[in-house]
Amino acid sequence: MDTLPRPSDPARDSLAMARQNSKDATRSVNKIAKSGAANLLGAGLSAVSSFLLVVLISRLWDPETAGLIFAVSSIFLIALALSEIGVDQGLVRFIAWNNARDTPRNNKYLIRHSVCIALFVSVLVMTLGLFFAHPLARVLSGGGAETIAAQMIVVFALALPIAASYELTLAITRGLTHMKPTIVIERVVRPLLQVVLVLGAALLGSGAAGSGALALAISWVAPYTLALICALVMLWRTMRKNPDTFGTGRPEAPREVATEFWRFTIPRGVGRLAQVGLQRADIAVVTIVAGPAAAAMYTAVTRFLVLGQLATTALQQVSEPHLAKLLAKDNHKGAKLVTQQLTLWTVSLAWPIYLVFVILAERLLSAVFGTDFAVGADSLRILCVAMLFATSMGPLDMLLLMAGRSSLSLINTVMALAVDVVGCLLLVPVLGIVGAAIAWAAAIVVRNVMCFVQVRRTLGISPVSRHTAYMTGGIVVIFLAFPFLWFTLLPGTPLLDVAAIAISAAGYAAFLWWRRESLIPRG
């Protein structure tokens, strides 16, 4: 006897959907925690390697050469963002979206279509870099070391297509939610190889100008070649193990697929360019306005921020595809849960680092880079305060991007870049690197406030939670109030500095254990 189909019950269906959305969100949080822990270890090694790289260059080369390599490498990263035109971010989002929507056959078409265009742009930018090498070198060096600066620019320009290919390959693997290539290659292999090669360049050139500076430039970019080979091998293995993730045949509507992709990617490309410019343009401006030596000091100050940013970078990279999948299913409650959890994790990892830098700014700069760098302490404090605010706002820009609001992200980043550049031009001639720090801090605050308002209005999501409020309060007491009282009552010596931080770290470990239920949610 045939049975009649069970009638639909809207209330039951709604409850079932809510439960499924909750399960999806919890599953995403657990996956992010698992991948994020591994990526955090890799990001920690990468941050330490990047920091060590700046220390080695600052100590083993003269200030002018160090300032030039920092300026040229900053321009290289801006040119790299221009070359990729947002394709890397677009691939991460759309590969994840296509798999979530069960349309994997779009992936192969998008990869082939977008990567070819991005590589063409990278070759074009490389050609422009080679053509304008000497005029740009004249601006950066002030005419003092034009030949050396031009040689550096040529080396970096030739490496541009290789670096673009490498980053696009990693983006494809992240879109497939495979973080191992990024963790192993980008976080471990390439940074360590840079450090080793820079040490070799120092031994070869003895920190002198000429051949030593050229060897320094080559050692900076050479690891991209090996990293590209490793990334291609790991992508090939991933494709062999998961052939269904790329589907078969062409998309039913390739023009619509491409239009949707580029509608997201082009604004994102401009936004990424502005974002990298926001992170690096101030170094170039300081080089031009105040000279390479001042740029070397300012770069040394900003490298401390990398140690605090490693948590943000590690967690956001692994969470991108998960947030994309949740938003693709209109699971905004799940996206809110993930966003607030990411904010809590980021604050718990980054705030202690920034507060230690605020308390010990002069001593850290003197111990790591030399006593001459202690004058950068005020700049370091200003930037650390700005980063405290930024981390408390959570991954809002990434949330806009994964929701397809790349135009809003573009507006925010361009506005922040304008604040940074104009601020540098106005303040650096008067205040030196302190003016550059004020300009960058103002840009950070402007961007995060705009992101917060937009995310609340468009998605109804806030990164603020009760657990994050408790965490920030505890961290301020442990890493700011206690050390400040300690250093006020006791004389400042290296041994007492270490003792204060050790006591704070022990107290923080106990505090984290007390708050463990909020840090590791169960579901």
Coordinates of C-alpha atoms in Angstrom, one line a residue:
M1 CA 0.0 0.0 0.0
D2 CA 1.4 3.4 -1.0
T3 CA 1.8 6.0 1.6
L4 CA 0.9 9.6 1.0
P5 CA 3.8 12.1 1.3
R6 CA 4.1 13.7 4.6
P7 CA 2.7 17.3 4.5
S8 CA 5.1 20.1 5.0
D9 CA 5.2 21.8 8.4
P10 CA 6.7 25.3 8.1
A11 CA 7.5 25.4 11.8
R12 CA 9.2 22.0 11.8
D13 CA 11.1 22.9 8.6
S14 CA 12.2 26.2 10.1
L15 CA 13.4 24.5 13.3
A16 CA 15.3 21.8 11.3
M17 CA 17.0 24.5 9.3
A18 CA 18.0 26.4 12.4
R19 CA 19.5 23.3 13.9
Q20 CA 21.4 22.6 10.7
N21 CA 22.7 26.2 10.6
S22 CA 23.8 25.8 14.1
K23 CA 25.6 22.6 13.3
D24 CA 27.2 24.2 10.3
A25 CA 28.5 27.1 12.4
T26 CA 29.8 24.8 15.1
R27 CA 31.5 22.6 12.6
S28 CA 33.1 25.7 11.0
V29 CA 34.4 26.9 14.4
N30 CA 35.9 23.5 15.1
K31 CA 37.6 23.3 11.7
I32 CA 38.9 26.8 12.0
A33 CA 40.3 26.0 15.5
K34 CA 42.0 22.9 14.2
S35 CA 43.4 24.5 11.0
G36 CA 44.0 27.8 12.8
A37 CA 46.2 26.2 15.4
A38 CA 48.4 24.7 12.8
N39 CA 48.4 27.9 10.8
L40 CA 49.2 29.9 13.9
L41 CA 52.3 27.9 14.5
G42 CA 53.3 28.4 10.9
A43 CA 52.4 32.1 11.1
G44 CA 54.4 32.4 14.3
L45 CA 57.5 31.0 12.6
S46 CA 56.9 33.3 9.6
A47 CA 56.5 36.4 11.8
V48 CA 59.7 35.6 13.7
S49 CA 61.5 35.0 10.4
S50 CA 60.2 38.3 9.0
F51 CA 61.2 40.1 12.1
L52 CA 64.7 38.4 12.1
L53 CA 65.1 39.4 8.4
V54 CA 64.6 43.1 9.3
V55 CA 67.0 42.7 12.3
L56 CA 69.7 41.1 10.1
I57 CA 69.4 43.7 7.4
S58 CA 69.4 46.6 9.8
R59 CA 72.5 45.4 11.7
L60 CA 74.5 43.9 8.8
W61 CA 74.0 46.7 6.2
D62 CA 74.5 50.4 6.4
P63 CA 71.3 52.4 7.1
E64 CA 71.1 53.8 3.5
T65 CA 71.2 50.3 1.9
A66 CA 68.8 48.9 4.5
G67 CA 66.4 51.7 3.9
L68 CA 66.5 51.2 0.1
I69 CA 65.8 47.5 0.3
F70 CA 62.9 48.1 2.7
A71 CA 61.5 50.8 0.3
V72 CA 62.0 48.7 -2.9
S73 CA 60.5 45.5 -1.3
S74 CA 57.5 47.6 -0.1
I75 CA 57.0 48.8 -3.7
F76 CA 57.4 45.2 -4.9
L77 CA 54.6 44.1 -2.6
I78 CA 52.3 46.9 -3.9
A79 CA 53.2 45.9 -7.5
L80 CA 52.4 42.3 -6.6
A81 CA 49.0 43.2 -5.4
L82 CA 48.4 45.2 -8.6
S83 CA 49.5 42.2 -10.7
E84 CA 47.0 39.8 -9.0
I85 CA 44.1 42.3 -9.5
G86 CA 42.2 40.5 -6.7
V87 CA 42.2 37.2 -8.5
D88 CA 43.7 35.4 -5.4
Q89 CA 40.8 36.6 -3.2
G90 CA 38.3 35.8 -5.9
L91 CA 39.5 32.3 -6.3
V92 CA 39.3 31.6 -2.6
R93 CA 35.8 32.9 -2.4
F94 CA 34.3 31.4 -5.6
I95 CA 35.9 28.0 -5.3
A96 CA 34.5 27.7 -1.8
W97 CA 31.1 29.0 -3.0
N98 CA 31.0 26.7 -6.0
N99 CA 31.6 23.7 -3.9
A100 CA 29.0 24.8 -1.3
R101 CA 26.4 25.3 -4.1
D102 CA 27.4 22.0 -5.8
T103 CA 28.6 23.6 -9.0
P104 CA 32.3 22.5 -9.0
R105 CA 32.5 22.5 -12.8
N106 CA 32.7 26.3 -12.6
N107 CA 36.0 26.1 -10.8
K108 CA 38.2 24.9 -13.6
Y109 CA 36.9 27.5 -16.0
L110 CA 37.4 30.3 -13.4
I111 CA 40.9 29.2 -12.6
R112 CA 42.0 29.0 -16.2
H113 CA 40.3 32.2 -17.2
S114 CA 41.4 34.4 -14.2
V115 CA 45.0 33.1 -13.7
C116 CA 45.9 33.8 -17.4
I117 CA 44.7 37.4 -17.1
A118 CA 46.5 37.9 -13.8
L119 CA 49.8 36.6 -15.2
F120 CA 49.5 38.8 -18.2
V121 CA 49.1 41.9 -15.9
S122 CA 52.1 40.7 -13.9
V123 CA 54.3 40.7 -17.0
L124 CA 53.0 44.1 -18.0
V125 CA 53.8 45.5 -14.5
M126 CA 57.3 43.8 -14.7
T127 CA 57.9 45.6 -18.0
L128 CA 56.9 48.9 -16.6
G129 CA 59.2 48.3 -13.6
L130 CA 62.2 47.6 -15.8
F131 CA 61.5 50.7 -18.0
F132 CA 61.2 53.1 -15.0
A133 CA 63.9 51.5 -12.8
H134 CA 66.3 54.4 -13.0
P135 CA 63.8 57.3 -12.5
L136 CA 62.3 55.5 -9.5
A137 CA 65.8 54.8 -8.1
R138 CA 66.6 58.5 -8.4
V139 CA 63.5 59.4 -6.4
L140 CA 64.1 56.8 -3.7
S141 CA 67.8 57.4 -3.2
G142 CA 67.8 61.2 -3.6
G143 CA 70.6 60.7 -6.2
G144 CA 73.1 59.3 -3.6
A145 CA 72.9 55.6 -4.5
E146 CA 71.0 55.6 -7.7
T147 CA 72.9 52.7 -9.4
I148 CA 72.4 50.4 -6.4
A149 CA 68.7 51.3 -6.1
A150 CA 68.2 50.7 -9.8
Q151 CA 69.8 47.2 -9.6
M152 CA 67.5 46.3 -6.7
I153 CA 64.4 47.5 -8.7
V154 CA 65.4 45.4 -11.7
V155 CA 65.8 42.2 -9.6
F156 CA 62.5 42.7 -7.9
A157 CA 60.7 43.5 -11.2
L158 CA 62.0 40.3 -12.8
A159 CA 60.6 38.3 -9.8
L160 CA 57.1 39.7 -10.1
P161 CA 55.5 37.1 -12.4
I162 CA 57.0 34.2 -10.4
A163 CA 55.7 35.7 -7.1
A164 CA 52.2 36.3 -8.6
S165 CA 52.1 32.7 -9.9
Y166 CA 53.0 31.4 -6.5
E167 CA 50.4 33.4 -4.6
L168 CA 47.6 32.4 -7.1
T169 CA 48.5 28.8 -6.7
L170 CA 48.2 29.0 -2.9
A171 CA 44.9 30.8 -3.3
I172 CA 43.5 27.8 -5.2
T173 CA 44.5 25.4 -2.5
R174 CA 42.9 27.7 0.2
G175 CA 39.7 27.8 -1.8
L176 CA 39.6 24.0 -1.6
T177 CA 40.0 24.5 2.3
H178 CA 43.5 22.8 2.1
M179 CA 45.7 25.0 4.3
K180 CA 48.7 22.7 4.4
P181 CA 50.5 24.3 1.4
T182 CA 50.0 27.8 2.9
I183 CA 51.2 26.7 6.3
V184 CA 54.2 24.7 5.1
I185 CA 55.4 26.8 2.2
E186 CA 54.4 30.4 2.9
R187 CA 54.7 30.2 6.7
V188 CA 57.8 28.0 7.0
V189 CA 59.8 27.3 3.9
R190 CA 59.9 30.7 2.1
P191 CA 60.6 32.9 5.2
L192 CA 63.3 30.6 6.5
L193 CA 65.0 30.4 3.1
Q194 CA 65.0 34.2 3.0
V195 CA 66.8 34.4 6.3
V196 CA 69.4 31.9 5.2
L197 CA 70.0 33.6 1.9
V198 CA 70.3 37.1 3.5
L199 CA 72.9 35.7 5.9
G200 CA 74.7 34.3 2.9
A201 CA 74.5 37.7 1.1
A202 CA 76.0 39.3 4.2
L203 CA 78.9 36.9 4.2
L204 CA 79.4 37.4 0.5
G205 CA 79.2 41.2 0.4
S206 CA 80.2 41.9 4.1
G207 CA 77.4 44.4 4.3
A208 CA 79.1 46.7 1.8
A209 CA 77.5 48.5 -1.1
G210 CA 77.6 47.4 -4.7
S211 CA 77.7 43.6 -5.1
G212 CA 76.6 43.1 -1.5
A213 CA 73.4 45.2 -2.0
L214 CA 72.7 43.3 -5.3
A215 CA 73.1 40.0 -3.5
L216 CA 70.8 41.2 -0.8
A217 CA 68.0 41.9 -3.4
I218 CA 68.5 38.5 -5.0
S219 CA 68.4 36.7 -1.7
W220 CA 65.1 38.5 -0.9
V221 CA 63.2 37.4 -4.0
A222 CA 64.9 34.0 -4.8
P223 CA 62.8 32.0 -2.4
Y224 CA 59.7 32.7 -4.5
T225 CA 61.0 30.3 -7.2
L226 CA 61.4 27.3 -5.0
A227 CA 58.1 28.2 -3.2
L228 CA 56.3 28.2 -6.6
I229 CA 57.6 24.8 -7.5
C230 CA 56.5 23.4 -4.1
A231 CA 53.1 25.0 -4.3
L232 CA 52.5 23.6 -7.8
V233 CA 53.4 20.1 -6.6
M234 CA 51.1 20.3 -3.6
L235 CA 48.2 21.6 -5.8
W236 CA 48.7 18.7 -8.2
R237 CA 48.5 16.2 -5.4
T238 CA 45.4 17.9 -4.1
M239 CA 43.7 17.7 -7.5
R240 CA 44.6 14.0 -7.8
K241 CA 43.1 13.2 -4.4
N242 CA 39.9 15.3 -5.0
P243 CA 39.1 15.3 -8.7
D244 CA 35.4 16.0 -8.1
T245 CA 36.2 19.5 -6.7
F246 CA 36.7 20.7 -10.2
G247 CA 33.8 18.9 -11.9
T248 CA 33.7 18.0 -15.6
G249 CA 32.6 20.0 -18.6
R250 CA 32.1 23.7 -19.1
P251 CA 29.7 25.9 -17.0
E252 CA 26.2 26.2 -18.3
A253 CA 26.5 30.0 -18.5
P254 CA 30.2 30.8 -18.7
R255 CA 29.6 34.5 -19.4
E256 CA 27.4 34.9 -16.3
V257 CA 30.0 33.0 -14.2
A258 CA 32.8 35.2 -15.4
T259 CA 30.7 38.3 -14.9
E260 CA 29.9 37.4 -11.3
F261 CA 33.6 36.6 -10.7
W262 CA 34.9 39.9 -12.0
R263 CA 32.2 42.0 -10.5
F264 CA 33.6 40.8 -7.1
T265 CA 37.3 40.6 -8.1
I266 CA 37.9 43.9 -9.8
P267 CA 36.8 46.0 -6.8
R268 CA 38.7 43.6 -4.6
G269 CA 41.8 43.9 -6.7
V270 CA 41.8 47.7 -6.2
G271 CA 41.0 47.2 -2.6
R272 CA 43.9 44.8 -2.1
L273 CA 46.2 47.2 -3.9
A274 CA 45.0 50.0 -1.5
Q275 CA 45.4 47.6 1.5
V276 CA 48.9 46.7 0.7
G277 CA 49.6 50.4 0.0
L278 CA 48.1 51.1 3.4
Q279 CA 50.7 48.7 4.9
R280 CA 53.7 49.7 2.9
A281 CA 53.2 53.1 1.3
D282 CA 54.3 55.0 4.4
I283 CA 57.7 53.3 4.2
A284 CA 58.2 54.6 0.6
V285 CA 56.9 58.1 1.6
V286 CA 59.3 58.2 4.6
T287 CA 62.2 57.2 2.3
I288 CA 61.4 60.0 -0.2
V289 CA 60.7 62.7 2.4
A290 CA 63.1 61.9 5.2
G291 CA 65.7 59.6 3.5
P292 CA 66.6 55.9 3.5
A293 CA 68.1 56.0 7.0
A294 CA 64.8 57.2 8.6
A295 CA 63.0 54.6 6.5
A296 CA 65.2 51.9 8.0
M297 CA 64.3 53.0 11.5
Y298 CA 60.6 53.3 10.8
T299 CA 60.6 49.8 9.2
A300 CA 62.3 48.4 12.3
V301 CA 59.5 49.9 14.4
T302 CA 56.7 48.6 12.2
R303 CA 58.2 45.0 12.2
F304 CA 57.2 44.6 15.8
L305 CA 53.6 44.8 14.7
V306 CA 54.1 41.7 12.6
L307 CA 54.5 39.6 15.8
G308 CA 51.1 40.8 17.0
Q309 CA 49.4 40.4 13.6
L310 CA 50.4 36.7 13.2
A311 CA 47.3 35.6 15.1
T312 CA 45.0 37.8 13.0
T313 CA 46.5 36.6 9.7
A314 CA 46.6 32.9 10.7
L315 CA 43.0 32.8 11.9
Q316 CA 41.5 34.9 9.0
Q317 CA 43.2 32.8 6.3
V318 CA 41.7 29.6 7.5
S319 CA 38.3 31.1 8.2
E320 CA 37.7 32.7 4.8
P321 CA 36.2 29.6 3.0
H322 CA 34.2 28.6 6.0
L323 CA 32.6 32.1 6.3
A324 CA 32.0 32.1 2.5
K325 CA 30.1 28.8 2.8
L326 CA 28.0 30.0 5.7
L327 CA 27.1 33.2 3.9
A328 CA 26.4 31.4 0.7
K329 CA 23.7 29.5 2.6
D330 CA 22.4 32.8 4.1
N331 CA 23.4 31.4 7.6
H332 CA 24.0 34.8 9.1
K333 CA 23.6 33.6 12.7
G334 CA 26.3 31.0 12.0
A335 CA 28.5 33.7 10.5
K336 CA 28.0 35.9 13.6
L337 CA 29.0 33.0 15.9
V338 CA 32.2 32.4 13.9
T339 CA 33.0 36.1 13.7
Q340 CA 32.6 36.6 17.5
Q341 CA 34.7 33.5 18.1
L342 CA 37.4 34.8 15.8
T343 CA 37.4 38.1 17.5
L344 CA 37.8 36.5 20.9
W345 CA 40.7 34.3 19.7
T346 CA 42.4 37.3 18.1
V347 CA 42.2 39.5 21.1
S348 CA 43.4 36.7 23.4
L349 CA 46.5 36.2 21.3
A350 CA 47.3 39.7 20.1
W351 CA 46.5 42.0 23.0
P352 CA 49.2 40.6 25.4
I353 CA 51.9 41.1 22.7
Y354 CA 50.9 44.7 21.9
L355 CA 50.7 45.7 25.6
V356 CA 54.1 44.3 26.3
F357 CA 55.4 46.4 23.4
V358 CA 53.7 49.5 24.9
I359 CA 55.4 49.0 28.3
L360 CA 58.9 48.0 27.1
A361 CA 59.1 50.0 23.8
E362 CA 62.5 51.6 24.4
R363 CA 64.2 48.6 25.9
L364 CA 63.0 46.3 23.1
L365 CA 64.1 48.5 20.3
S366 CA 67.5 49.1 21.9
A367 CA 68.0 45.4 22.6
V368 CA 67.0 44.1 19.2
F369 CA 68.1 46.8 16.8
G370 CA 70.6 48.9 18.8
T371 CA 70.5 51.9 21.1
D372 CA 70.1 54.3 18.1
F373 CA 66.6 52.8 17.4
A374 CA 65.3 53.7 20.9
V375 CA 64.0 57.0 19.6
G376 CA 61.3 55.1 17.7
A377 CA 59.6 54.1 21.0
D378 CA 56.8 56.7 20.7
S379 CA 56.1 55.5 17.2
L380 CA 55.8 51.9 18.3
R381 CA 53.5 52.8 21.2
I382 CA 51.2 54.8 18.8
L383 CA 50.9 51.9 16.4
C384 CA 50.4 49.4 19.1
V385 CA 47.4 51.3 20.5
A386 CA 45.9 51.5 17.0
M387 CA 46.3 47.7 16.6
L388 CA 44.6 47.1 20.0
F389 CA 41.6 48.9 18.6
A390 CA 41.8 47.1 15.2
T391 CA 42.0 43.6 16.7
S392 CA 39.0 44.3 19.0
M393 CA 36.9 45.0 15.9
G394 CA 37.5 41.4 14.6
P395 CA 37.6 40.2 11.0
L396 CA 35.1 42.8 9.6
D397 CA 36.8 43.5 6.3
M398 CA 37.1 39.8 5.5
L399 CA 33.4 39.4 6.4
L400 CA 32.5 42.1 3.9
L401 CA 34.5 40.3 1.3
M402 CA 33.1 36.9 1.9
A403 CA 29.6 38.4 1.7
G404 CA 30.3 39.8 -1.7
R405 CA 30.5 43.4 -0.5
S406 CA 33.9 44.0 -2.1
S407 CA 32.9 47.5 -3.2
L408 CA 32.4 48.6 0.5
S409 CA 35.8 47.1 1.4
L410 CA 37.3 49.1 -1.5
I411 CA 35.8 52.3 -0.3
N412 CA 37.1 51.7 3.3
T413 CA 40.6 50.8 2.2
V414 CA 41.0 53.7 -0.3
M415 CA 39.7 56.1 2.4
A416 CA 42.2 54.8 4.9
L417 CA 45.0 54.9 2.3
A418 CA 44.2 58.5 1.6
V419 CA 44.3 59.4 5.3
D420 CA 47.7 57.6 5.6
V421 CA 49.4 59.1 2.6
V422 CA 48.1 62.7 3.2
G423 CA 49.0 62.3 6.9
C424 CA 52.5 61.2 6.1
L425 CA 53.1 64.0 3.6
L426 CA 51.9 66.6 6.2
L427 CA 53.4 65.1 9.4
V428 CA 56.6 63.4 8.4
P429 CA 58.4 66.7 7.5
V430 CA 57.5 68.1 10.9
L431 CA 57.5 65.0 13.3
G432 CA 59.6 62.5 11.4
I433 CA 58.7 58.8 11.9
V434 CA 56.3 59.8 14.7
G435 CA 54.3 61.6 12.1
A436 CA 54.2 58.5 10.0
A437 CA 53.0 56.5 12.9
I438 CA 50.2 59.0 13.7
A439 CA 49.1 58.9 10.1
W440 CA 49.0 55.1 9.9
A441 CA 47.2 54.8 13.3
A442 CA 44.5 57.3 12.1
A443 CA 44.1 55.3 8.9
I444 CA 43.6 52.1 10.9
V445 CA 40.9 53.6 13.1
V446 CA 39.0 55.2 10.2
R447 CA 38.9 51.9 8.3
N448 CA 37.8 49.8 11.2
V449 CA 35.0 52.2 12.2
M450 CA 33.7 52.3 8.7
C451 CA 33.8 48.4 8.5
F452 CA 31.9 48.1 11.8
V453 CA 29.1 50.4 10.7
Q454 CA 28.8 48.7 7.3
V455 CA 28.7 45.1 8.7
R456 CA 26.1 46.0 11.2
R457 CA 23.9 47.6 8.6
T458 CA 24.3 45.1 5.8
L459 CA 24.7 41.8 7.7
G460 CA 23.4 42.5 11.1
I461 CA 26.6 41.1 12.6
S462 CA 28.7 42.6 15.5
P463 CA 32.1 41.2 16.5
V464 CA 31.5 42.4 20.1
S465 CA 30.5 39.7 22.6
R466 CA 30.4 39.4 26.4
H467 CA 33.3 36.9 26.3
T468 CA 35.5 39.3 24.4
A469 CA 34.7 42.1 26.9
Y470 CA 35.8 39.8 29.8
M471 CA 38.9 38.9 27.9
T472 CA 40.0 42.4 27.2
G473 CA 39.4 43.5 30.8
G474 CA 41.5 40.6 32.1
I475 CA 44.4 41.3 29.7
V476 CA 44.5 45.0 30.5
V477 CA 44.9 44.2 34.2
I478 CA 47.5 41.5 33.7
F479 CA 49.6 43.0 31.0
L480 CA 49.2 46.7 31.5
A481 CA 48.2 47.6 35.1
F482 CA 50.4 45.1 36.8
P483 CA 53.6 45.8 34.8
F484 CA 53.1 49.5 35.0
L485 CA 52.8 49.3 38.8
W486 CA 55.9 46.9 38.8
F487 CA 58.1 49.3 36.8
T488 CA 56.9 52.3 38.8
L489 CA 57.9 50.8 42.1
L490 CA 61.0 48.9 41.1
P491 CA 64.1 50.0 39.1
G492 CA 64.2 49.0 35.4
T493 CA 66.7 46.2 34.8
P494 CA 66.7 43.5 32.2
L495 CA 66.2 40.8 34.9
L496 CA 63.3 42.6 36.5
D497 CA 61.8 43.2 33.0
V498 CA 61.8 39.4 32.4
A499 CA 60.5 38.7 35.8
A500 CA 57.5 41.1 35.3
I501 CA 56.6 39.6 32.0
A502 CA 57.0 36.0 33.3
I503 CA 54.6 36.8 36.2
S504 CA 52.1 38.3 33.8
A505 CA 52.4 35.3 31.5
A506 CA 51.7 32.9 34.5
G507 CA 48.8 34.9 35.6
Y508 CA 47.4 35.0 32.0
A509 CA 47.7 31.2 31.7
A510 CA 45.6 30.9 34.8
F511 CA 43.1 33.4 33.5
L512 CA 42.8 31.5 30.2
W513 CA 42.2 28.3 32.0
W514 CA 39.4 30.0 34.0
R515 CA 37.9 31.2 30.7
R516 CA 38.5 28.0 28.7
E517 CA 34.8 27.3 28.2
S518 CA 34.5 30.5 26.1
L519 CA 37.7 29.8 24.2
I520 CA 36.9 26.3 23.2
P521 CA 33.1 26.1 22.7
R522 CA 31.4 22.7 22.7
G523 CA 28.8 21.7 20.2

